[in-house]
């Protein structure tokens, strides 16, 4: 069953985020069987999102996501992401069905 992680944040330093965070993060996401399903500024439809930017990650399982998130290679990038963004939140959910 696929597993999705949804990240909301506002990017404070787009240049550094694009050059220093994204390449390394995508490499590690891919290494764990994941993919970036969407990444853009969100258009609110209902309610108020916690931050304007949204990233949706898709993994083959929750275990694959946890393996990515806990990967020692990702830890410095996670700290970098936190330093370059504000208003961040992340939620995870399995997909419905097979």
Coordinates of C-alpha atoms in Angstrom, one line a residue:
X1 CA 0.0 0.0 0.0
X2 CA 1.4 3.4 -1.0
X3 CA 2.2 6.0 1.7
X4 CA 2.0 9.7 1.2
X5 CA 3.7 12.5 3.2
X6 CA 2.3 16.0 2.8
X7 CA 4.5 18.9 3.8
X8 CA 3.3 22.5 4.1
X9 CA 5.9 25.3 4.5
X10 CA 6.8 28.8 3.3
X11 CA 10.3 28.9 1.8
X12 CA 12.3 31.8 3.2
X13 CA 15.3 31.4 0.9
X14 CA 14.2 30.0 -2.4
X15 CA 17.7 30.1 -3.9
X16 CA 19.3 28.0 -1.2
X17 CA 16.3 25.7 -1.0
X18 CA 16.6 25.0 -4.7
X19 CA 20.3 24.6 -4.8
X20 CA 21.2 23.2 -1.4
X21 CA 18.2 21.2 -0.3
X22 CA 16.2 19.8 -3.3
X23 CA 19.0 17.9 -5.1
X24 CA 20.1 16.0 -2.0
X25 CA 16.6 15.4 -0.7
X26 CA 15.4 14.1 -4.1
X27 CA 18.3 11.7 -4.3
X28 CA 17.6 10.2 -0.9
X29 CA 13.8 10.1 -1.6
X30 CA 14.5 8.2 -4.8
X31 CA 17.0 5.9 -3.0
X32 CA 14.1 4.8 -0.7
X33 CA 11.7 4.2 -3.6
X34 CA 9.9 7.5 -3.2
X35 CA 9.0 10.2 -5.6
X36 CA 7.9 13.9 -5.4
X37 CA 4.3 13.6 -6.6
X38 CA 3.7 17.4 -6.4
X39 CA 5.5 20.5 -5.2
X40 CA 4.1 24.0 -5.7
X41 CA 2.4 26.9 -4.0
X42 CA -1.0 25.6 -2.9
X43 CA -4.3 27.2 -3.9
X44 CA -6.6 27.1 -0.9
X45 CA -9.9 25.4 -1.7
X46 CA -11.3 25.1 1.8
X47 CA -10.0 26.5 5.1
X48 CA -6.6 28.1 5.6
X49 CA -3.5 25.9 4.9
X50 CA -0.7 26.2 7.5
X51 CA 1.7 27.6 4.9
X52 CA 1.5 28.4 1.2
X53 CA 3.9 25.8 -0.2
X54 CA 3.0 22.1 -0.4
X55 CA 5.0 19.1 -1.3
X56 CA 3.5 15.6 -1.6
X57 CA 5.8 12.7 -1.4
X58 CA 4.8 9.2 -2.5
X59 CA 6.5 6.0 -1.2
X60 CA 5.7 2.4 -1.8
X61 CA 5.0 1.9 2.0
X62 CA 5.1 3.6 5.3
X63 CA 8.3 1.6 6.1
X64 CA 10.0 3.1 3.0
X65 CA 9.0 6.6 4.1
X66 CA 10.3 6.1 7.6
X67 CA 13.5 4.7 6.1
X68 CA 13.9 7.9 4.1
X69 CA 12.9 10.2 7.0
X70 CA 15.3 8.5 9.4
X71 CA 18.1 8.0 7.0
X72 CA 21.3 9.5 8.5
X73 CA 22.1 11.1 5.2
X74 CA 18.8 13.0 5.3
X75 CA 19.3 14.4 8.9
X76 CA 21.5 17.4 7.9
X77 CA 19.2 18.2 5.0
X78 CA 16.1 18.1 7.3
X79 CA 17.9 20.6 9.5
X80 CA 18.6 22.7 6.4
X81 CA 15.0 22.5 5.3
X82 CA 13.9 23.7 8.8
X83 CA 16.3 26.6 8.6
X84 CA 15.2 27.7 5.2
X85 CA 11.4 27.5 5.8
X86 CA 8.8 28.7 8.2
X87 CA 5.3 27.5 9.2
X88 CA 6.2 23.9 8.4
X89 CA 4.1 20.9 9.1
X90 CA 4.1 17.3 7.8
X91 CA 1.4 14.6 7.9
X92 CA 1.5 11.1 6.5
X93 CA -1.2 8.7 5.4
X94 CA -1.5 5.4 3.6
X95 CA -3.4 5.2 0.4
X96 CA -6.8 3.5 0.1
X97 CA -6.9 0.1 -1.4
X98 CA -4.0 -1.9 -2.9

